[in-house]
Amino acid sequence: MSNRIGIDIGGTFTDVVLLQDNGQFHVYKEDSTPDEPLRAINQGLAGIAAEIDTSVESLLKSTEFLVHGQTMATNALIQRNGPVVGLLCTEGFRDVLHLGRGAKPERFNVHLQKPEDFIPRYLRLGIPERIGADGTIVKALDEDAVREAARALGQHDVKAVAVAFLWSIVDASHEKRAAEIVQEELPQVDVICSSDILPEIREWERTSSTILSAYIAPIIGDYLRAFEAEMAKGGMPYRPLIMQVNGGCAAVPDLLARPVNAVASGPAAGPAAGAHYASTTKSPDRLIVVDMGGTSFDVCLLRDGEAVMSSDIKVANQPIGVNGVEVLSVGAGGGSIAWIDSGNSLRVGPRSAGSQPGPACYGRGGVEPAVTDANLVTGRMAAGAFLGGRRALDMDLAVKAIESYIATPLGLDVNTAAAGIVTIVNSNMATAIRAVSIERGIDPRDYVMVAGGGAGGLHAAELARMLNIGEVLIPRSAGGLCAFGMAVTPVRHDYVRLAHCYSNGDGVPDRINGVFKELMDEGRAHLESDGFNASEIHFTRHLEGRYPGQVHNLTVPLPDGEIDDKFLRKLETEFHAEHDKRFTYAMRDQPVECLHWRVTATGSRPAPEGRLARQSDGSIKPTGHRTAYMASVNSEVTTEIYQGDDLAAGDKITGPAIVEFATTTVVVNPDDVLVVQADGSSLLTIAL
């Protein structure tokens, strides 16, 4: 038997998902251990192995595909607790990092302090050199200056050096030679060139991406090599893969060649999981994928069958530069803490109780009320159903926390205060969904919501009702949605080439055909070395361009086929249409100014389709009843309780009802209808 395993380290839980070749899967959640991430991973693997009655060694030996996503890179950037790094740049441009685009994150906030630069000015050293935009050598590289700068950085005990010269995207020879010299002087230091990380125009984004790569490289490098060694020691015959921000995965050496791809890698697996499950819904190519975990609420979109991507993603106010899955994260998870602000108003998040101490009901010393406490007090969760019964929740501690911190100060009874917490966190999450849909001209009513995360099923129906979304799909593996997405995601390598031209220019087809051939040949060779054959390798092509005189760019997909004049006319038509759709106008009398030509090379093998063994015979009965708060009617109602493992394909449940699975709970509001799908997912039809 050949297995697939996805491992996702979150702020509260580390999720391990096992997908077997017969379609069976298992989800195991273990408390995250930020001080020693491998400990939670090993415990999670041990838990999965015990569930299928085998050893960790046997489990890993029968695993051909293991993908790991982590938050280590993102956390290091947000907390700014990384190593000392240096920058070598073209003389006179040491302040590119500081100046950025000249705007503040909140331009009308006069009290906003500018965030500190990731590299202080004294560690940003200018090197005499200059390459022109046409590739000519304006000033030769001063190798002695590079050597002197490397020695100066070494005196400050830097752990990595970023090298970002102007127009290295046209000719990288100066960067490469500077990197060689730094490596000679500082052999134990990571040296990263901008021409390897982001060979695109815009010096701030390119410099930032390179600096962020240098900042996180020493951190994730040590950890990922240790993780790889741990899996090999455990008996895994293949190299583990690492989830990337672009929605695909890659081997450890490939990721470390472009460390910035490790930023925000966990949530980027959401679209792959959503696409895997949603084929039977009304809009399988238009999905809103949400993941409500213990710490955060993540939302992303699948539009026309592809994850919405962006090259404008920022972490800690710094652009990562590379193209990534656009995920909006807000502090609205099960561990998000409820509090009262100075205006005596109830607020929820973004502060989280995390895994230690966790919500008050965990009984680990937490005293402030969290969303999980509110769901427990309102009857939406059962004290004995959490994590499949592995951990009992303490109702008394939850009641005490809500009473002390919310109910008494506001003059409310405990149940009303708990319902208020649920209402506020729902509003916060709905606002996040609106931000990636309605505020960008996308009508969420045309989409299906795929809800994951341990807390996703508790709130999904209510979010859908707030946004007039008619269908919600809660996968059977919802408790580990992103980890499952990692298990079914393809290996992916992205390539980009700057080839400036106009769509009506002379000789453009031959030039661009040559560019694409080089990029696709490189991608094919890379994937073949990863073990994929020709039938498993796929390419997609994109153009990033603009109208002449514009500052901002627009990326459009390109169909397969040879590029000729007819192809370019079609490209112009589609560019105008996309520009009109995105910005409400198009300059149809203008050519397209073409900048970056992109190729995405993916290698994938079909993932097994899970199927429930039993078909419905119409005999499903609730296992009990309890009073629970239902947001759609804003009141407590008597609610039927069902056990998820007892359900068969085709079973139909009309709310009010609650379905308890091992790693998630699904709330079915009054008049909503839940139908169990063939793969065990729950499809909710919302009574709008």
XYZ file of N, CA and C in Angstrom, residues 513-666:
462
model
N 8.248 32.747 -28.446
C 8.301 31.283 -28.573
C 9.621 30.748 -28.041
N 10.709 31.479 -28.320
C 12.012 31.061 -27.808
C 12.079 31.126 -26.295
N 11.500 32.185 -25.708
C 11.474 32.325 -24.249
C 10.715 31.167 -23.616
N 9.515 30.875 -24.134
C 8.708 29.802 -23.559
C 9.372 28.436 -23.725
N 10.037 28.231 -24.857
C 10.713 26.945 -25.042
C 11.792 26.745 -23.990
N 12.577 27.790 -23.713
C 13.632 27.683 -22.703
C 13.045 27.390 -21.321
N 11.987 28.120 -20.966
C 11.396 27.946 -19.642
C 10.751 26.570 -19.497
N 10.059 26.113 -20.531
C 9.388 24.817 -20.454
C 10.396 23.675 -20.474
N 11.468 23.824 -21.216
C 12.514 22.795 -21.202
C 13.131 22.688 -19.807
N 13.344 23.835 -19.168
C 13.899 23.827 -17.814
C 12.928 23.176 -16.838
N 11.651 23.516 -16.962
C 10.649 22.932 -16.079
C 10.504 21.434 -16.295
N 10.525 21.003 -17.529
C 10.392 19.571 -17.829
C 11.563 18.788 -17.245
N 12.766 19.317 -17.418
C 13.945 18.627 -16.882
C 13.885 18.554 -15.354
N 13.397 19.624 -14.743
C 13.310 19.664 -13.279
C 12.332 18.611 -12.771
N 11.169 18.530 -13.403
C 10.150 17.577 -12.954
C 10.544 16.140 -13.264
N 11.238 15.938 -14.361
C 11.727 14.585 -14.649
C 12.724 14.140 -13.594
N 13.541 15.087 -13.113
C 14.475 14.741 -12.035
C 13.739 14.485 -10.730
N 12.498 15.026 -10.613
C 11.660 14.755 -9.439
C 10.952 13.413 -9.538
N 11.077 12.736 -10.689
C 10.486 11.405 -10.833
C 9.202 11.340 -11.628
N 8.807 12.417 -12.306
C 7.566 12.417 -13.078
C 7.848 12.081 -14.543
N 6.929 11.346 -15.163
C 7.057 11.064 -16.589
C 6.267 12.090 -17.395
N 6.352 12.014 -18.717
C 5.786 13.045 -19.583
C 4.286 13.216 -19.383
N 3.563 12.118 -19.160
C 2.109 12.206 -19.011
C 1.696 12.865 -17.698
N 2.609 12.971 -16.752
C 2.300 13.549 -15.444
C 2.742 15.006 -15.323
N 3.326 15.545 -16.393
C 3.863 16.904 -16.381
C 2.925 17.823 -17.157
N 2.600 18.949 -16.549
C 1.689 19.906 -17.181
C 2.261 21.318 -17.054
N 1.943 22.140 -18.062
C 2.427 23.517 -18.074
C 1.256 24.485 -18.215
N 1.348 25.609 -17.546
C 0.453 26.735 -17.794
C 1.316 27.966 -18.032
N 0.811 28.857 -18.881
C 1.581 30.040 -19.258
C 0.770 31.298 -18.944
N 1.468 32.330 -18.506
C 0.828 33.601 -18.206
C 1.687 34.755 -18.725
N 1.018 35.856 -19.021
C 1.692 37.098 -19.373
C 1.369 38.144 -18.326
N 2.383 38.851 -17.882
C 2.175 40.023 -17.030
C 2.479 41.255 -17.855
N 1.458 42.069 -18.077
C 1.635 43.245 -18.927
C 0.795 44.409 -18.468
N 0.734 45.440 -19.310
C 0.006 46.665 -18.966
C -0.202 47.468 -20.241
N -0.983 48.520 -20.154
C -1.084 49.457 -21.262
C 0.115 50.405 -21.212
N 0.585 50.867 -22.347
C 1.715 51.803 -22.346
C 1.420 53.017 -21.464
N 2.357 53.330 -20.589
C 2.195 54.460 -19.690
C 1.639 54.099 -18.332
N 1.109 52.877 -18.183
C 0.593 52.458 -16.889
C 1.734 52.111 -15.937
N 1.427 52.132 -14.647
C 2.385 51.742 -13.623
C 2.110 50.327 -13.140
N 0.832 49.990 -12.954
C 0.471 48.689 -12.405
C 0.241 47.678 -13.525
N 0.583 46.422 -13.213
C 0.521 45.358 -14.198
C -0.692 44.466 -13.982
N -1.047 43.726 -15.013
C -2.150 42.771 -14.970
C -1.650 41.459 -15.556
N -1.936 40.352 -14.866
C -1.507 39.037 -15.324
C -2.698 38.299 -15.924
N -2.515 37.759 -17.128
C -3.583 37.024 -17.803
C -3.055 35.661 -18.239
N -3.907 34.637 -18.209
C -3.474 33.308 -18.661
C -3.364 33.253 -20.173
N -2.477 32.406 -20.654
C -2.296 32.208 -22.090
C -2.668 30.768 -22.440
N -3.393 30.577 -23.533
C -3.720 29.206 -23.944
C -2.495 28.498 -24.506
N -2.621 27.183 -24.676
C -1.538 26.421 -25.282
C -1.418 26.774 -26.762
N -0.318 26.391 -27.345
C -0.149 26.583 -28.782
C 0.975 27.527 -29.130
N 1.375 27.459 -30.395
C 2.440 28.303 -30.919
C 1.981 29.755 -30.949
N 2.892 30.653 -30.633
C 2.562 32.080 -30.642
C 2.839 32.651 -32.029
N 1.797 33.222 -32.646
C 1.926 33.893 -33.933
C 1.112 35.178 -33.879
N 0.994 35.871 -35.014
C 0.272 37.142 -35.019
C -1.189 36.966 -34.622
N -1.818 35.876 -35.059
C -3.212 35.614 -34.698
C -3.337 35.404 -33.192
N -2.364 34.699 -32.608
C -2.341 34.461 -31.159
C -2.240 35.789 -30.412
N -1.407 36.707 -30.903
C -1.214 37.981 -30.227
C -2.468 38.849 -30.295
N -3.215 38.760 -31.428
C -4.465 39.521 -31.504
C -5.469 38.989 -30.478
N -5.496 37.657 -30.319
C -6.383 37.061 -29.323
C -5.935 37.453 -27.916
N -4.620 37.498 -27.704
C -4.083 37.915 -26.408
C -4.557 39.331 -26.074
N -4.502 40.232 -27.072
C -4.946 41.609 -26.839
C -6.423 41.646 -26.446
N -7.243 40.870 -27.153
C -8.680 40.840 -26.865
C -8.940 40.367 -25.438
N -8.248 39.312 -25.034
C -8.459 38.771 -23.692
C -7.897 39.709 -22.622
N -6.807 40.392 -22.936
C -6.255 41.359 -21.981
C -7.245 42.507 -21.774
N -7.810 43.022 -22.889
C -8.797 44.099 -22.767
C -9.991 43.644 -21.926
N -10.466 42.434 -22.176
C -11.633 41.916 -21.456
C -11.345 41.776 -19.960
N -10.171 41.246 -19.621
C -9.820 41.073 -18.208
C -9.619 42.425 -17.533
N -9.020 43.371 -18.259
C -8.814 44.711 -17.696
C -10.159 45.383 -17.438
N -11.081 45.225 -18.365
C -12.412 45.800 -18.200
C -13.142 45.159 -17.018
N -12.974 43.840 -16.883
C -13.615 43.118 -15.788
C -13.038 43.530 -14.450
N -11.720 43.732 -14.403
C -11.055 44.026 -13.140
C -11.158 45.507 -12.758
N -11.037 46.402 -13.776
C -10.941 47.830 -13.471
C -12.051 48.672 -14.102
N -13.004 48.030 -14.760
C -14.199 48.648 -15.370
C -13.892 49.511 -16.590
N -12.709 49.400 -17.154
C -12.448 50.082 -18.423
C -11.359 49.338 -19.176
N -11.299 49.581 -20.495
C -10.261 48.984 -21.328
C -9.876 49.972 -22.424
N -8.606 49.997 -22.773
C -8.095 50.877 -23.828
C -7.860 50.023 -25.083
N -8.957 49.751 -25.785
C -8.907 48.765 -26.868
C -8.134 49.244 -28.088
N -7.817 50.528 -28.158
C -7.019 51.035 -29.271
C -5.521 50.959 -28.982
N -5.158 50.462 -27.794
C -3.758 50.405 -27.386
C -3.229 48.970 -27.460
N -1.944 48.806 -27.785
C -1.346 47.465 -27.692
C -1.074 47.126 -26.230
N -0.679 45.914 -25.983
C -0.291 45.484 -24.641
C 1.226 45.593 -24.518
N 1.680 46.290 -23.496
C 3.111 46.333 -23.198
C 3.434 45.097 -22.366
N 4.177 44.166 -22.945
C 4.444 42.875 -22.316
C 5.738 42.951 -21.510
N 5.702 42.451 -20.277
C 6.866 42.517 -19.402
C 7.376 41.123 -19.046
N 6.623 40.423 -18.212
C 7.090 39.126 -17.707
C 6.286 37.993 -18.328
N 6.996 36.988 -18.792
C 6.377 35.788 -19.345
C 6.610 34.659 -18.343
N 5.527 34.050 -17.897
C 5.602 33.086 -16.799
C 5.204 31.689 -17.259
N 5.895 30.706 -16.711
C 5.553 29.302 -16.935
C 5.461 28.617 -15.581
N 4.376 27.905 -15.369
C 4.217 27.069 -14.182
C 4.276 25.618 -14.622
N 5.225 24.887 -14.078
C 5.387 23.467 -14.400
C 4.945 22.648 -13.194
N 3.979 21.755 -13.404
C 3.479 20.929 -12.302
C 3.607 19.454 -12.649
N 3.908 18.681 -11.634
C 3.934 17.228 -11.755
C 2.959 16.640 -10.764
N 2.030 15.823 -11.221
C 1.006 15.298 -10.312
C 0.556 13.916 -10.742
N 0.169 13.148 -9.751
C -0.448 11.844 -9.968
C -1.816 11.865 -9.301
N -2.832 11.255 -9.922
C -4.189 11.318 -9.364
C -4.237 10.795 -7.939
N -4.910 11.558 -7.076
C -5.099 11.118 -5.695
C -6.300 10.177 -5.629
N -6.279 9.190 -4.761
C -7.418 8.259 -4.648
C -8.676 8.974 -4.183
N -9.810 8.539 -4.721
C -11.097 9.099 -4.340
C -11.695 8.266 -3.209
N -11.977 8.914 -2.092
C -12.564 8.208 -0.964
C -14.050 7.948 -1.169
N -14.518 6.851 -0.679
C -15.934 6.512 -0.776
C -16.388 5.866 0.529
N -17.573 6.255 0.990
C -18.133 5.602 2.167
C -18.583 4.199 1.801
N -18.412 3.285 2.738
C -18.746 1.883 2.455
C -20.250 1.659 2.421
N -21.011 2.475 3.166
C -22.443 2.221 3.292
C -23.265 3.265 2.547
N -24.377 2.818 1.967
C -25.356 3.694 1.340
C -26.548 3.858 2.278
N -27.169 5.003 2.214
C -28.282 5.287 3.105
C -29.458 4.348 2.867
N -30.043 3.894 3.966
C -31.283 3.127 3.873
C -32.436 3.891 4.513
N -32.170 5.170 4.832
C -33.209 6.016 5.394
C -33.477 5.810 6.862
N -32.620 5.043 7.533
C -32.894 4.706 8.932
C -32.105 5.546 9.923
N -31.385 6.558 9.460
C -30.556 7.348 10.362
C -31.411 8.018 11.437
N -30.969 7.886 12.676
C -31.681 8.448 13.819
C -30.708 9.254 14.680
N -31.205 10.312 15.326
C -30.322 11.059 16.226
C -29.954 10.218 17.440
N -28.785 10.491 17.981
C -28.339 9.767 19.180
C -28.728 10.502 20.450
N -29.287 11.693 20.309
C -29.710 12.446 21.475
C -30.207 13.824 21.092
N -30.542 14.616 22.088
C -31.012 15.983 21.889
C -30.384 16.878 22.952
N -30.172 18.146 22.606
C -29.789 19.132 23.619
C -30.163 20.520 23.113
N -30.238 21.433 24.036
C -30.543 22.817 23.681
C -29.271 23.496 23.177
N -29.357 24.139 22.024
C -28.188 24.792 21.430
C -28.602 26.116 20.804
N -27.678 27.058 20.811
C -27.928 28.373 20.210
C -27.774 28.284 18.696
N -28.790 28.762 17.969
C -28.767 28.789 16.513
C -28.806 30.250 16.058
N -27.757 30.671 15.387
C -27.629 32.087 15.033
C -28.669 32.528 14.016
N -29.130 31.621 13.153
C -30.072 32.030 12.109
C -31.395 32.499 12.690
N -31.762 31.982 13.877
C -33.002 32.415 14.541
C -32.707 33.184 15.825
N -31.402 33.332 16.131
C -30.946 34.089 17.307
C -31.640 33.640 18.589
N -31.689 32.327 18.769
C -32.311 31.802 19.982
C -31.827 30.380 20.225
N -32.060 29.898 21.416
C -31.735 28.519 21.753
C -32.908 27.626 21.363
N -32.609 26.507 20.717
C -33.657 25.587 20.272
C -33.248 24.163 20.621
N -34.234 23.306 20.739
C -33.950 21.889 20.962
C -33.392 21.302 19.676
N -32.226 20.673 19.770
C -31.458 20.281 18.589
C -31.156 18.792 18.612
N -31.333 18.135 17.451
C -30.989 16.724 17.328
C -29.478 16.577 17.187
N -28.915 15.551 17.798
C -27.478 15.287 17.757
C -27.234 13.995 16.972
N -26.302 14.056 16.023
C -25.936 12.891 15.218
C -24.433 12.659 15.338
N -24.026 11.415 15.211
C -22.613 11.055 15.198
C -22.163 10.882 13.748
N -21.152 11.643 13.363
C -20.711 11.634 11.971
C -20.308 10.268 11.466
N -19.688 9.456 12.316
C -19.230 8.134 11.877
C -20.390 7.178 11.605
N -21.588 7.530 12.073
C -22.753 6.664 11.837
C -23.444 6.967 10.508
N -23.063 8.059 9.861
C -23.771 8.485 8.660
C -23.334 7.674 7.443
N -24.271 7.469 6.515
C -24.013 6.754 5.265
C -24.232 7.705 4.097
N -23.661 7.383 2.967
C -23.818 8.203 1.771
C -25.293 8.319 1.409
N -25.749 9.557 1.238
C -27.144 9.789 0.899
C -28.021 10.146 2.079
N -27.512 10.005 3.296
C -28.303 10.387 4.459
C -28.635 11.878 4.396
N -29.837 12.208 4.827
C -30.329 13.586 4.745
C -30.824 14.026 6.119
N -30.348 15.193 6.563
C -30.711 15.719 7.887
C -31.194 17.151 7.715
N -32.345 17.449 8.304
C -32.880 18.808 8.273
C -32.716 19.438 9.651
N -32.195 20.684 9.672
C -31.938 21.356 10.934
C -33.196 21.787 11.651
N -33.113 22.041 12.943
C -31.869 22.202 13.708
C -31.240 20.858 14.080
N -29.941 20.767 13.811
C -29.214 19.535 14.117
C -27.741 19.862 14.300
N -27.040 18.979 14.982
C -25.593 19.069 15.146
C -25.014 17.696 14.838
N -23.981 17.677 13.985
C -23.316 16.426 13.617
C -21.898 16.478 14.169
N -21.554 15.509 14.992
C -20.257 15.494 15.665
C -19.314 14.493 15.012
N -18.236 15.024 14.461
C -17.156 14.198 13.919
C -15.987 14.235 14.896
N -14.982 13.421 14.637
C -13.845 13.340 15.562
C -13.070 14.649 15.642
N -12.935 15.360 14.520
C -12.095 16.556 14.536
C -12.847 17.819 14.149
N -14.154 17.751 14.005
C -14.945 18.950 13.749
C -16.391 18.676 14.131
N -17.165 19.729 14.253
C -18.600 19.634 14.537
C -19.330 20.511 13.534
N -20.426 19.999 12.973
C -21.196 20.731 11.970
C -22.532 21.151 12.573
